[in-house]
Short mmCIF file of C-alpha atoms in Angstrom, two decimals:
data_model
loop_
_atom_site.label_atom_id
_atom_site.label_comp_id
_atom_site.label_asym_id
_atom_site.label_seq_id
_atom_site.Cartn_x
_atom_site.Cartn_y
_atom_site.Cartn_z
CA PRO A 1116 0.00 0.00 0.00
CA ALA A 1117 2.80 2.46 0.76
CA VAL A 1118 4.29 1.82 -2.69
CA MET A 1119 0.90 2.44 -4.27
CA ALA A 1120 0.44 5.69 -2.35
CA ARG A 1121 3.79 6.99 -3.61
CA ALA A 1122 2.97 5.93 -7.15
CA GLY A 1123 -0.35 7.78 -7.03
CA ARG A 1124 1.56 11.06 -6.97
CA ALA A 1125 3.57 10.21 -10.10
CA GLY A 1126 0.80 10.74 -12.67
CA ALA A 1127 -2.16 8.68 -13.83
CA LEU A 1128 -2.00 5.68 -16.13
CA GLY A 1129 -4.97 4.90 -18.35
CA GLY A 1130 -6.23 1.70 -19.92
CA THR A 1131 -4.69 -1.75 -19.65
CA GLN A 1132 -1.06 -2.00 -18.63
CA VAL A 1133 0.62 -5.25 -19.73
CA ILE A 1134 3.60 -6.46 -17.70
CA THR A 1135 5.55 -9.35 -19.19
CA GLY A 1136 7.45 -11.30 -16.58
CA GLY A 1137 4.70 -9.97 -14.36
CA LEU A 1138 4.81 -12.75 -11.78
CA GLY A 1139 8.48 -12.24 -10.97
CA GLY A 1140 9.61 -10.05 -8.12
CA LEU A 1141 10.21 -6.90 -10.15
CA GLY A 1142 7.08 -7.40 -12.25
CA LEU A 1143 4.89 -7.64 -9.16
CA ARG A 1144 6.42 -4.49 -7.68
CA ALA A 1145 5.76 -2.67 -10.97
CA ALA A 1146 2.17 -3.96 -10.92
CA ALA A 1147 1.65 -2.37 -7.51
CA LEU A 1148 2.92 0.91 -8.93
CA ALA A 1149 0.56 0.66 -11.92
CA VAL A 1150 -2.42 -0.01 -9.65
CA GLY A 1151 -1.47 2.99 -7.55
CA ARG A 1152 -1.36 5.16 -10.65
CA GLY A 1153 -4.93 4.27 -11.63
CA ALA A 1154 -4.56 1.66 -14.36
CA SER A 1155 -7.99 0.23 -15.19
CA CYS A 1156 -6.46 -3.19 -15.79
CA VAL A 1157 -3.04 -4.68 -15.05
CA LEU A 1158 -2.31 -7.86 -17.00
CA LEU A 1159 0.51 -9.94 -15.55
CA MET A 1160 1.94 -12.19 -18.25
CA SER A 1161 4.22 -15.07 -17.33
CA ARG A 1162 5.52 -18.10 -19.16
CA SER A 1163 4.56 -20.42 -16.31
CA GLY A 1164 1.48 -18.56 -15.12
CA ARG A 1165 2.60 -18.84 -11.50
CA VAL A 1166 4.92 -17.00 -9.15
CA SER A 1167 8.44 -18.30 -8.78
CA ARG A 1168 11.05 -17.97 -6.04
CA GLU A 1169 8.56 -18.45 -3.20
CA GLY A 1170 11.39 -17.70 -0.79
CA GLN A 1171 10.83 -14.05 -1.73
CA ARG A 1172 7.16 -14.27 -0.62
CA LEU A 1173 5.89 -13.37 -4.07
CA GLY A 1174 2.68 -15.35 -3.62
CA GLY A 1175 1.74 -13.11 -0.74
CA GLN A 1176 2.43 -10.01 -2.84
CA LEU A 1177 0.16 -11.31 -5.62
CA ASN A 1178 -2.60 -12.09 -3.11
CA LEU A 1179 -2.29 -8.59 -1.68
CA LEU A 1180 -2.68 -7.08 -5.15
CA HIS A 1181 -5.79 -9.18 -5.76
CA SER A 1182 -7.28 -8.14 -2.44
CA ILE A 1183 -6.63 -4.43 -2.98
CA ALA A 1184 -7.67 -4.35 -6.65
CA PRO A 1185 -9.68 -7.54 -7.29
CA HIS A 1186 -11.15 -6.38 -10.59
CA VAL A 1187 -7.98 -4.74 -11.88
CA VAL A 1188 -5.21 -7.34 -11.69
CA SER A 1189 -5.36 -10.33 -14.05
CA THR A 1190 -2.82 -13.05 -14.83
CA LEU A 1191 -2.16 -14.81 -18.13
CA ALA A 1192 0.07 -17.82 -18.72
CA ALA A 1193 1.72 -16.91 -22.02
CA ASP A 1194 5.18 -16.51 -23.49
CA SER A 1195 5.73 -12.99 -24.82
CA ALA A 1196 8.44 -14.38 -27.12
CA GLU A 1197 5.70 -16.10 -29.16
CA PRO A 1198 4.77 -13.82 -32.08
CA ALA A 1199 0.97 -13.77 -31.69
CA VAL A 1200 0.70 -13.70 -27.91
CA LEU A 1201 0.67 -9.95 -27.29
CA LEU A 1202 -1.62 -9.31 -30.24
CA ALA A 1203 -4.11 -11.83 -28.84
CA ALA A 1204 -3.81 -10.21 -25.41
CA THR A 1205 -4.72 -6.80 -26.82
CA ARG A 1206 -7.91 -8.26 -28.28
CA ARG A 1207 -8.84 -9.86 -24.97
CA PHE A 1208 -7.99 -6.74 -22.97
CA PRO A 1209 -8.93 -3.68 -25.05
CA HIS A 1210 -7.84 -0.08 -24.55
CA LEU A 1211 -4.19 -0.93 -24.15
CA GLY A 1212 -2.39 1.93 -22.45
CA GLY A 1213 1.11 0.59 -22.06
CA ILE A 1214 3.54 -2.27 -21.81
CA LEU A 1215 6.34 -2.93 -19.39
CA HIS A 1216 8.54 -5.72 -20.76
CA ALA A 1217 10.18 -7.24 -17.69
CA ALA A 1218 10.45 -10.81 -18.97
CA SER A 1219 13.99 -12.10 -18.77
CA THR A 1220 16.13 -15.19 -18.41
CA PHE A 1221 19.30 -14.59 -16.47
CA GLY A 1222 22.35 -16.77 -17.01
CA ALA A 1223 26.11 -16.70 -16.69
CA ASN A 1224 28.44 -18.92 -18.66
CA LEU A 1225 31.69 -18.35 -20.42
CA ILE A 1226 31.26 -18.46 -24.18
CA ARG A 1227 33.35 -21.63 -24.40
CA ASP A 1228 30.85 -23.37 -22.10
CA LEU A 1229 27.69 -21.94 -23.66
CA ARG A 1230 25.36 -24.21 -25.59
CA SER A 1231 23.16 -23.00 -28.44
CA THR A 1232 20.07 -23.71 -26.34
CA ASP A 1233 21.43 -21.43 -23.61
CA ALA A 1234 21.93 -18.58 -26.07
CA HIS A 1235 18.41 -19.09 -27.41
CA ALA A 1236 16.91 -18.94 -23.92
CA LEU A 1237 18.84 -15.79 -22.97
CA PHE A 1238 17.81 -13.93 -26.12
CA ASN A 1239 14.27 -15.23 -26.36
CA ALA A 1240 12.70 -13.83 -23.22
CA LYS A 1241 14.28 -10.38 -23.28
CA ALA A 1242 15.29 -9.44 -26.83
CA VAL A 1243 12.89 -11.53 -28.95
CA GLY A 1244 9.99 -10.76 -26.61
CA ALA A 1245 10.71 -7.04 -26.88
CA ALA A 1246 10.85 -7.25 -30.68
CA HIS A 1247 7.48 -9.03 -30.79
CA ALA A 1248 6.00 -6.42 -28.46
CA HIS A 1249 7.20 -3.68 -30.78
CA CYS A 1250 5.83 -5.35 -33.91
CA SER A 1251 2.50 -6.32 -32.34
CA LEU A 1252 1.82 -2.93 -30.76
CA SER A 1253 3.43 -0.53 -33.24
CA CYS A 1254 0.05 0.73 -34.47
CA ILE A 1255 -1.27 1.43 -30.98
CA PRO A 1256 -0.57 4.89 -29.47
CA LEU A 1257 0.80 3.67 -26.16
CA GLN A 1258 1.07 5.90 -23.12
CA LEU A 1259 3.96 3.83 -21.82
CA ALA A 1260 6.45 1.44 -23.42
CA LEU A 1261 9.24 0.49 -21.06
CA PHE A 1262 11.71 -2.31 -21.74
CA TYR A 1263 13.90 -3.72 -18.99
CA SER A 1264 17.55 -3.67 -19.90
CA SER A 1265 20.53 -3.97 -17.57
CA LEU A 1266 23.77 -2.33 -16.63
CA ALA A 1267 25.23 -5.46 -18.22
CA ALA A 1268 24.91 -3.60 -21.52
CA LEU A 1269 27.35 -0.95 -20.26
CA ALA A 1270 29.84 -2.59 -17.90
CA PRO A 1271 32.70 -4.64 -19.39
CA ALA A 1272 32.95 -6.60 -16.13
CA PHE A 1273 29.77 -8.45 -17.03
CA SER A 1274 31.44 -9.98 -20.07
CA TYR A 1275 34.32 -11.17 -17.92
CA ALA A 1276 31.79 -12.72 -15.52
CA GLY A 1277 30.33 -14.84 -18.33
CA LEU A 1278 27.33 -12.58 -18.99
CA GLY A 1279 28.26 -11.61 -22.55
CA PHE A 1280 25.13 -13.09 -24.16
CA TYR A 1281 22.87 -11.56 -21.53
CA ALA A 1282 24.57 -8.20 -22.11
CA ALA A 1283 24.00 -8.57 -25.86
CA ALA A 1284 20.28 -9.20 -25.30
CA CYS A 1285 20.10 -6.06 -23.15
CA THR A 1286 21.91 -4.04 -25.81
CA SER A 1287 19.33 -5.21 -28.34
CA VAL A 1288 16.56 -3.92 -26.08
CA ASP A 1289 18.35 -0.57 -25.74
CA GLY A 1290 18.52 -0.24 -29.53
CA LEU A 1291 14.83 -1.07 -29.89
CA ALA A 1292 13.85 1.66 -27.45
CA ARG A 1293 15.96 4.21 -29.35
CA ALA A 1294 14.42 3.11 -32.66
CA ARG A 1295 10.91 3.56 -31.28
CA ARG A 1296 11.69 7.08 -30.10
CA ALA A 1297 13.26 7.92 -33.45
CA ALA A 1298 10.00 6.83 -35.10
CA GLY A 1299 7.95 9.09 -32.82
CA GLN A 1300 6.72 6.25 -30.60
CA ARG A 1301 6.92 5.76 -26.87
CA GLY A 1302 9.98 3.79 -25.92
CA GLY A 1303 12.34 3.62 -23.00
CA ALA A 1304 14.95 1.14 -21.81
CA LEU A 1305 15.59 0.98 -18.09
CA GLN A 1306 19.17 -0.15 -17.53
CA MET A 1307 18.62 -1.87 -14.22
CA ALA A 1308 21.22 -2.43 -11.58
CA ASN A 1309 21.05 -5.59 -9.49
CA VAL A 1310 18.03 -5.31 -7.18
CA ALA A 1311 19.25 -6.82 -3.95
CA ASP A 1312 16.02 -7.94 -2.31
CA GLN A 1313 13.78 -9.30 -5.04
CA GLY A 1314 13.74 -10.72 -8.54
CA SER A 1315 16.31 -12.88 -10.29
CA GLY A 1316 19.06 -10.41 -9.41
CA ALA A 1317 18.61 -11.22 -5.73
CA LEU A 1318 20.10 -14.63 -6.50
CA LEU A 1319 23.36 -13.04 -7.56
CA SER A 1320 26.02 -14.13 -5.11
CA ASP A 1321 27.76 -11.65 -2.85
CA ALA A 1322 31.04 -12.52 -4.54
CA ALA A 1323 29.67 -11.64 -7.98
CA SER A 1324 28.16 -8.41 -6.67
CA ARG A 1325 31.64 -7.21 -5.73
CA LEU A 1326 32.83 -7.32 -9.34
CA PRO A 1327 33.63 -3.89 -10.88
CA GLY A 1328 30.59 -2.40 -12.54
CA ILE A 1329 27.98 -4.44 -10.65
CA VAL A 1330 25.80 -2.17 -8.53
CA ARG A 1331 23.05 -3.17 -6.12
CA ILE A 1332 19.98 -1.05 -5.41
CA THR A 1333 17.11 -1.49 -2.97
CA LEU A 1334 13.51 -2.26 -3.86
CA ASP A 1335 12.53 1.31 -2.97
CA GLU A 1336 15.21 2.64 -5.33
CA TYR A 1337 13.90 0.32 -8.03
CA SER A 1338 10.34 1.58 -7.48
CA HIS A 1339 11.58 5.15 -7.81
CA CYS A 1340 13.25 4.32 -11.14
CA VAL A 1341 10.10 2.70 -12.56
CA SER A 1342 7.86 5.54 -11.34
#
C-alpha cells in the first residue's frame, strides 16, 4: 500500500497496462505501482502462469494485489516471445495503455561453455519478446512502453563474468527503445542495476556483486526508477 500511495503522486495511467514477466519479483512491484497510478487493468503475463522464487514471498504479494484491486489485476500464462501472444492479449484486454517488458532469463556462462540452447533462452525472453512487443503494438498509441535492460549492456565486467550473451540481449533492447523514439513512438529502456532484495538479481552471489561495474539497489530505489 505504501508503494501504491507513492505511485499515485507520479501521474495517472490509463487503460490496460501489460507487464511481461509480471509474476516475478520486479514485475509484481511494478504492478503495484501501476495499480497505484490508476490503471484500469493490469495484466501480468508469465511463461509459467505462477509465481516463482517463493522464498521471496511473491505469492503473498500477488494475493495482496488481488485483495486491494480484485477487478484490476489479471494473470495470463503466455510466453511474450511467441509472435501472436501480445496481439491476442490486446484483443482480450482492449484499450491498451502501455507495456512494461520485464520478462527475462538470467544466465552466466563463459562463451566456451555456452550451448546453443542457452543462447536461445537468454535472447528469447528479453530481446525476442521485446521485438514481438514492438511489432504487435506498433500501431497502438501507447502511453507507456518500457523495456527492462541492464547495466550489463554498459559494464565490461559483465562480459568477464560470463554474462556476454545476456549483455547482448540487453543491448538489443536498448537499440529497440531508441528506434521507437526515433520513429515518434513511446519507448524507453531501463538499464537496471542488481536489485538486492527481489527478482532474479537477488540470487546473484555476494562474490559476484563485488565485481567492478555491478551495482546493487534497494527495492525502494527500483520503485523510484520505474515511477
